Short mmCIF file of C-alpha atoms in Angstrom, two decimals:
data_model
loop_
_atom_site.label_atom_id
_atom_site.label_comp_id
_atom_site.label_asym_id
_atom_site.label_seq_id
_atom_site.Cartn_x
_atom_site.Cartn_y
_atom_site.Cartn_z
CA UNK A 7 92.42 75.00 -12.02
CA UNK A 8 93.47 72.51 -9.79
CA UNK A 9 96.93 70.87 -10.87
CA UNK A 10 97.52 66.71 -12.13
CA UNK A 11 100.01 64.75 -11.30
CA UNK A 12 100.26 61.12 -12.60
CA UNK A 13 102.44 58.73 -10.12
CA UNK A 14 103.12 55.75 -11.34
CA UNK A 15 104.35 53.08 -9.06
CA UNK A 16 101.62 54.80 -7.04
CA UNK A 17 100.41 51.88 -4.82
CA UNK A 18 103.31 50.73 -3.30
CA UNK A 19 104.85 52.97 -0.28
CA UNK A 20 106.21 55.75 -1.29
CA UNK A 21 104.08 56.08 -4.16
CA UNK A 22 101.38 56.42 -1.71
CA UNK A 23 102.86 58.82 0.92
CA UNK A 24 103.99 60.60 -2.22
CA UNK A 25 100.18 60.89 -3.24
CA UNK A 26 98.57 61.82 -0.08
CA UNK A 27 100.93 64.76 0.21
CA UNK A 28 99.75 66.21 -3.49
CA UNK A 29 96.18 65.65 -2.74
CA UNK A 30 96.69 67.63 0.75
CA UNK A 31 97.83 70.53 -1.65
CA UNK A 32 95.18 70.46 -3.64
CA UNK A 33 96.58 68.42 -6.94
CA UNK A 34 94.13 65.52 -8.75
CA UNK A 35 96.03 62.33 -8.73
CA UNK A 36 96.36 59.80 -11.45
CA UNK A 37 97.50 56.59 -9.74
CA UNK A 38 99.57 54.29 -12.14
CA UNK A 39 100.43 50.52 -10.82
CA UNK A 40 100.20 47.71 -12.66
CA UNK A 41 98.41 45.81 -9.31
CA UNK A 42 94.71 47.39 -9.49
CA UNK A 43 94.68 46.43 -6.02
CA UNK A 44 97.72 48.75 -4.74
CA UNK A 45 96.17 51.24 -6.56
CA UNK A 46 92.90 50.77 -5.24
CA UNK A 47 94.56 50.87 -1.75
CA UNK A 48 95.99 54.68 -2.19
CA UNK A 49 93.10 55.92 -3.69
CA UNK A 50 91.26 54.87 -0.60
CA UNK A 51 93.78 57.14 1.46
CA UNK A 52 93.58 59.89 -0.31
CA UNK A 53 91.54 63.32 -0.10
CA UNK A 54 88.41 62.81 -1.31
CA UNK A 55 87.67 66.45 -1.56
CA UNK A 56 89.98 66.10 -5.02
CA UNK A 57 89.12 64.32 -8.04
CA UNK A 58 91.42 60.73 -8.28
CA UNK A 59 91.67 57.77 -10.46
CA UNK A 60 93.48 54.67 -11.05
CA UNK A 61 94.95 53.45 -14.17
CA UNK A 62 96.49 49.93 -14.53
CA UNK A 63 99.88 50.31 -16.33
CA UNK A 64 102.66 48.57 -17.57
CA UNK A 65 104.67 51.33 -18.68
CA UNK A 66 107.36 49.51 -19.79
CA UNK A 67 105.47 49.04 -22.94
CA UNK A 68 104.58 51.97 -25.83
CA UNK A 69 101.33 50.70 -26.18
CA UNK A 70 100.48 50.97 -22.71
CA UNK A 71 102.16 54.31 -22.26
CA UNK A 72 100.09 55.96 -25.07
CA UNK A 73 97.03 54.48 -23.41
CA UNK A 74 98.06 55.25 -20.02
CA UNK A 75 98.99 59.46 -20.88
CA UNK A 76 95.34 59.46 -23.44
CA UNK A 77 93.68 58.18 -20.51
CA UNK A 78 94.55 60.80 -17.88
CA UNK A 79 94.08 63.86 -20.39
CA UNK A 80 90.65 62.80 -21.52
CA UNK A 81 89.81 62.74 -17.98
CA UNK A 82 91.98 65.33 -16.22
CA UNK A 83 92.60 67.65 -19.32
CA UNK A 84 96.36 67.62 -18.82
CA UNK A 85 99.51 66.93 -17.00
CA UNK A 86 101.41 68.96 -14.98
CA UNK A 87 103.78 66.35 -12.79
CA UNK A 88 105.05 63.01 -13.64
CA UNK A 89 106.52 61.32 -10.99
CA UNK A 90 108.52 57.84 -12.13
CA UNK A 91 108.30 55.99 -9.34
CA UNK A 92 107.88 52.45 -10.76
CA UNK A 93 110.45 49.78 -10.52
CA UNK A 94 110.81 46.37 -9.50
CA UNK A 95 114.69 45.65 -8.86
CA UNK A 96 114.59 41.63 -8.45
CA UNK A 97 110.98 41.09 -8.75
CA UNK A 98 111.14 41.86 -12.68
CA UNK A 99 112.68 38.25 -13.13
CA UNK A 100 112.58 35.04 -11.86
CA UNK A 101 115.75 33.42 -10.04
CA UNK A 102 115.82 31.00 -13.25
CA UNK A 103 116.52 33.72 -15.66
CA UNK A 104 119.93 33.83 -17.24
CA UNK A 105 121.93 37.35 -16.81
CA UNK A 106 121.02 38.65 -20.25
CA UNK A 107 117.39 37.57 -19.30
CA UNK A 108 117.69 39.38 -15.85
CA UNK A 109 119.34 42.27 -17.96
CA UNK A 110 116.53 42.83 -20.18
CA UNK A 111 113.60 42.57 -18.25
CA UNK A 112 115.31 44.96 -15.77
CA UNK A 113 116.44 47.58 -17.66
CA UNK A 114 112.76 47.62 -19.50
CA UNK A 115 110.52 48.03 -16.13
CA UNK A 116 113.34 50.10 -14.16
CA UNK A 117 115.32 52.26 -17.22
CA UNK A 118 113.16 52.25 -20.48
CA UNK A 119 110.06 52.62 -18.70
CA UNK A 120 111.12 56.29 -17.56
CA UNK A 121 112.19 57.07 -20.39
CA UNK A 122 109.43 56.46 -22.79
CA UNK A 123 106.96 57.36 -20.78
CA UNK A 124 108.76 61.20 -20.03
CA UNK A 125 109.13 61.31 -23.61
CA UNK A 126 105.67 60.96 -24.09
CA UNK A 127 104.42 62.61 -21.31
CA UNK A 128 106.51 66.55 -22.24
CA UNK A 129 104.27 66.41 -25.52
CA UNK A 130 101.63 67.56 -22.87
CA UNK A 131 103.00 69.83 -20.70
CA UNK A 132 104.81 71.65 -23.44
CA UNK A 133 100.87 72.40 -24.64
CA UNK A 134 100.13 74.00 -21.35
CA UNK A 135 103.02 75.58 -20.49
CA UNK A 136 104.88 73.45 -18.68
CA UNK A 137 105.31 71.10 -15.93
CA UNK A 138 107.48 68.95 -13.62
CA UNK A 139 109.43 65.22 -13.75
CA UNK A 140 110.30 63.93 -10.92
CA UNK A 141 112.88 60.41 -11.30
CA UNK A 142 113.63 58.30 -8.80
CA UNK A 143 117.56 57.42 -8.41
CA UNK A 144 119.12 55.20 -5.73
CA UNK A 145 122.60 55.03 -3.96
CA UNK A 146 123.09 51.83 -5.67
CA UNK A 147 123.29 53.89 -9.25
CA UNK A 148 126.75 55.12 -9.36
CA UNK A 149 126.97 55.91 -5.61
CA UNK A 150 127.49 52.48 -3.81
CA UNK A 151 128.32 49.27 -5.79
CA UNK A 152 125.12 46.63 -5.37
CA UNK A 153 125.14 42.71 -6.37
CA UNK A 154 121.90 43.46 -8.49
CA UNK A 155 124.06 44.96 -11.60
CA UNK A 156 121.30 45.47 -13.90
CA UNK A 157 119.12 47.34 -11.16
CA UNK A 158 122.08 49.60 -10.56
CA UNK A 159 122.91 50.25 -14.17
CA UNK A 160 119.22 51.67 -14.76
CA UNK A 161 119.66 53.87 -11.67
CA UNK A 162 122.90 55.46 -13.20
CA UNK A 163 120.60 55.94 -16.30
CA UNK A 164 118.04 57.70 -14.41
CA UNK A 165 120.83 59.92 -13.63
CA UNK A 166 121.88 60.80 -17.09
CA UNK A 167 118.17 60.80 -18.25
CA UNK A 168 117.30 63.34 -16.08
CA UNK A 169 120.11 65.53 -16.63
CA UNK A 170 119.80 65.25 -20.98
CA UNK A 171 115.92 65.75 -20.53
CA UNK A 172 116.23 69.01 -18.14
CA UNK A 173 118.89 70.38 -21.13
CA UNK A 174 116.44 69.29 -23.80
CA UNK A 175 113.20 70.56 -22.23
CA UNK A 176 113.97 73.64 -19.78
CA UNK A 177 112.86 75.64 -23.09
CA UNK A 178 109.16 74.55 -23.20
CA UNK A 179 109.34 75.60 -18.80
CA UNK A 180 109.60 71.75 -18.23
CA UNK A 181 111.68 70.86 -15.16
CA UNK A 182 113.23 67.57 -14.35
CA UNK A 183 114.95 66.67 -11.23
CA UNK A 184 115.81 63.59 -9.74
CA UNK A 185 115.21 62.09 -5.89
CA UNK A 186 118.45 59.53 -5.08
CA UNK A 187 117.19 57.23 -1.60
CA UNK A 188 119.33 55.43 0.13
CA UNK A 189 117.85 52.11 2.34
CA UNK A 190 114.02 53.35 2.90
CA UNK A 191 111.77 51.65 5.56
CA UNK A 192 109.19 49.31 3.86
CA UNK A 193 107.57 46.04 3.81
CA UNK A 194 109.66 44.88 1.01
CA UNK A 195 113.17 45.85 3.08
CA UNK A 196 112.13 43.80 6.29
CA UNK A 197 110.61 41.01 4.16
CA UNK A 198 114.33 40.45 3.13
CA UNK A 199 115.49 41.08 6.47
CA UNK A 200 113.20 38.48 7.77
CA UNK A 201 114.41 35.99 4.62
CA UNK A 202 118.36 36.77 3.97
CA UNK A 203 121.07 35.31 5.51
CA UNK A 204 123.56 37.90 5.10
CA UNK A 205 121.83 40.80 7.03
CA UNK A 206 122.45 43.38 3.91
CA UNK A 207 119.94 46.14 5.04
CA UNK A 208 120.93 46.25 8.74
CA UNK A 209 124.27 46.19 7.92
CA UNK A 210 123.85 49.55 5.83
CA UNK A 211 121.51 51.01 8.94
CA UNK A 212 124.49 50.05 11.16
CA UNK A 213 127.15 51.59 9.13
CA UNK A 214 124.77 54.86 8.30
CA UNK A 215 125.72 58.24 10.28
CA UNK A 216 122.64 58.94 11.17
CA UNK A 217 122.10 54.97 12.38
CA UNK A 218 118.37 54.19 11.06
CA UNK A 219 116.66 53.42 7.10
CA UNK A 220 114.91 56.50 5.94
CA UNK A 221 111.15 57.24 6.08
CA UNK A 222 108.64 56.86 3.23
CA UNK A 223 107.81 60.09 4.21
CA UNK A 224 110.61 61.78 3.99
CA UNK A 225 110.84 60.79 0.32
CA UNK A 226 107.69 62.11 -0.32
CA UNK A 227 108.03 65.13 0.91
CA UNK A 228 110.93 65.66 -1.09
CA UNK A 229 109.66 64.34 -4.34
CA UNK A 230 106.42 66.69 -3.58
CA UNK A 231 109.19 69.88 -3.17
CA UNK A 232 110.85 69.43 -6.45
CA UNK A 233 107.64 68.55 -8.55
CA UNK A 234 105.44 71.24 -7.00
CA UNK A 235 106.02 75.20 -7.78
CA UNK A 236 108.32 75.66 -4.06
CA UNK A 237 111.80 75.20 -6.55
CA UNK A 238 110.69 76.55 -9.98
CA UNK A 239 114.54 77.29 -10.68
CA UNK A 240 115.83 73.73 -10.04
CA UNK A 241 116.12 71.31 -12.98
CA UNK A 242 118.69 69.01 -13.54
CA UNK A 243 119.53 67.92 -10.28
CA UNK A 244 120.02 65.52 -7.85
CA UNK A 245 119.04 65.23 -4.28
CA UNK A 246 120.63 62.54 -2.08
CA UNK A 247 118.19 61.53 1.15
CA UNK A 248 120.22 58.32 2.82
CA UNK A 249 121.59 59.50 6.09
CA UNK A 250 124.67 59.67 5.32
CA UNK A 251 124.99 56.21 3.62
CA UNK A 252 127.44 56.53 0.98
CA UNK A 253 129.87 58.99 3.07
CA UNK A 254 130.94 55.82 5.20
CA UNK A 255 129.73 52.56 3.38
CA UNK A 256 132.47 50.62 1.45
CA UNK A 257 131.70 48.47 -1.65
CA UNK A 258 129.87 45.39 -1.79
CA UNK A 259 128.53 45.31 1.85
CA UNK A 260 125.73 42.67 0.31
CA UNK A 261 128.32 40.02 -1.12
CA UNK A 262 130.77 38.80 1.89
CA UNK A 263 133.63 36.94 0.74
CA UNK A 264 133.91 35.01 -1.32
CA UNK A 265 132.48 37.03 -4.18
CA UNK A 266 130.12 34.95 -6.79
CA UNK A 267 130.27 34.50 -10.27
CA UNK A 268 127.27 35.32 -12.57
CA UNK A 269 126.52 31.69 -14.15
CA UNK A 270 127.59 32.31 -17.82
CA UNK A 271 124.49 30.89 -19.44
CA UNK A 272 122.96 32.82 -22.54
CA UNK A 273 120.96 32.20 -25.38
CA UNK A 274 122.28 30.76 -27.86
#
């Protein structure tokens, strides 16, 4: 029986390299983005030899999560990777949002999110024997300090997450491992290139040993190694893929002197 994976965040770059390279190895793919059309765009680029779908998502919510996971079992019969590769960093609020407003909706799409949706996702696997969660970290939780606090914060959860849930679930043969990028190569990296003033991501590639941003590719394949059966003994763990990155970069590279305040404005 062939072997289901559900990636959400699946239609934007990685999520799509990360999708080719399980339906190349023979494993149906459940798509999850909340932009039909991203979705729409990997499915395209996938083997069509395999049975694929696409499932719009927000899976920040319960609701949508319990939809989402019923969804994918009554048409794939059950789940055997979960890949949480959804997040939004500064796109999950608007520039007008106050810091516990930018908090909040942060921590939801980039922290809760996996979370809630691993929680209910192990119910499955544990019924057929197992499986495999892949998390996505990033240098900027715990490893390198970023201006986007709240995005970092639910990175350095991911981190803990993954670690509690690989204690609490290695029993029932589920695994749970976590990918850490540094700076990867994508649309959304030289649209802020092409729109920032203060040069943040080639400053990282410049101060980088290995002198360049990392390939979607390379992600992929390393997501596909710890969710697929090639490391049935690793759970718990980390893997850092950012050439070097944090061995040489000092704090706060993206906020040049002098530093900003956060605008104390909450709700009162």
């Amino acid at each position: 029986m062939n072997k289901v994976v559900i990636i959400t965040g699946g239609g934007g770059a990685i999520g799509s390299a990360t999708a080719r390279l399980f339906s190349e190895n023979n494993y149906k793919c459940a798509i999850v983005d909340i932009d039909k059309e991203n979705a729409l765009g990997t499915i395209a680029d996938l083997n069509n030899s395999q049975e694929h779908d696409y499932f719009v998502a927000d899976v920040s919510v319960p609701k949508s999560i319990n939809d989402l996971v019923e969804s994918v079992i009554k048409q794939f019969g059950r789940i055997d990777v979960l890949v949480n590769l959804a997040a939004t960093n500064r796109k999950s609020f608007s520039q007008t949002d106050n810091i516990e407003e930018r908090w909040d909706k942060t921590i939801d799409n980039d922290l809760k999110s996996v979370y809630l949706l691993s929680e209910r996702i192990v119910v499955e696997m544990a019924k057929t024997g197992g499986g495999a969660i892949v998390n996505i970290g990033s240098i900027a939780g715990g490893f390198l300090g970023s201006h986007t606090i709240p995005y970092s914060a639910a990175k350095a959860g991911i981190l803990a997450i993954t670690k509690s849930h690989a204690r609490i679930y290695g029993a029932h043969n589920i695994r749970v491992n976590c990918i850490v990028p540094g700076i990867i190569d994508t649309a959304m990296v030289h649209d802020s290139v092409a729109q920032k003033e203060d040069n943040y991501f080639n400053v990282i590639k410049e101060n980088t040993p290995l002198k360049r941003w990392g390939k979607v590719d390379e992600i992929a394949e390393a997501i596909f190694f710890v969710g697929s059966n090639k490391c049935e003994f690793m759970t718990g763990a980390s893997i850092m893929i950012d050439g070097g990155a944090t061995l040489t970069l000092g704090p706060r590279l993206d906020e040049m002197p002098p530093f900003k305040w956060e605008k104390w404005t909450p709700n009162l």
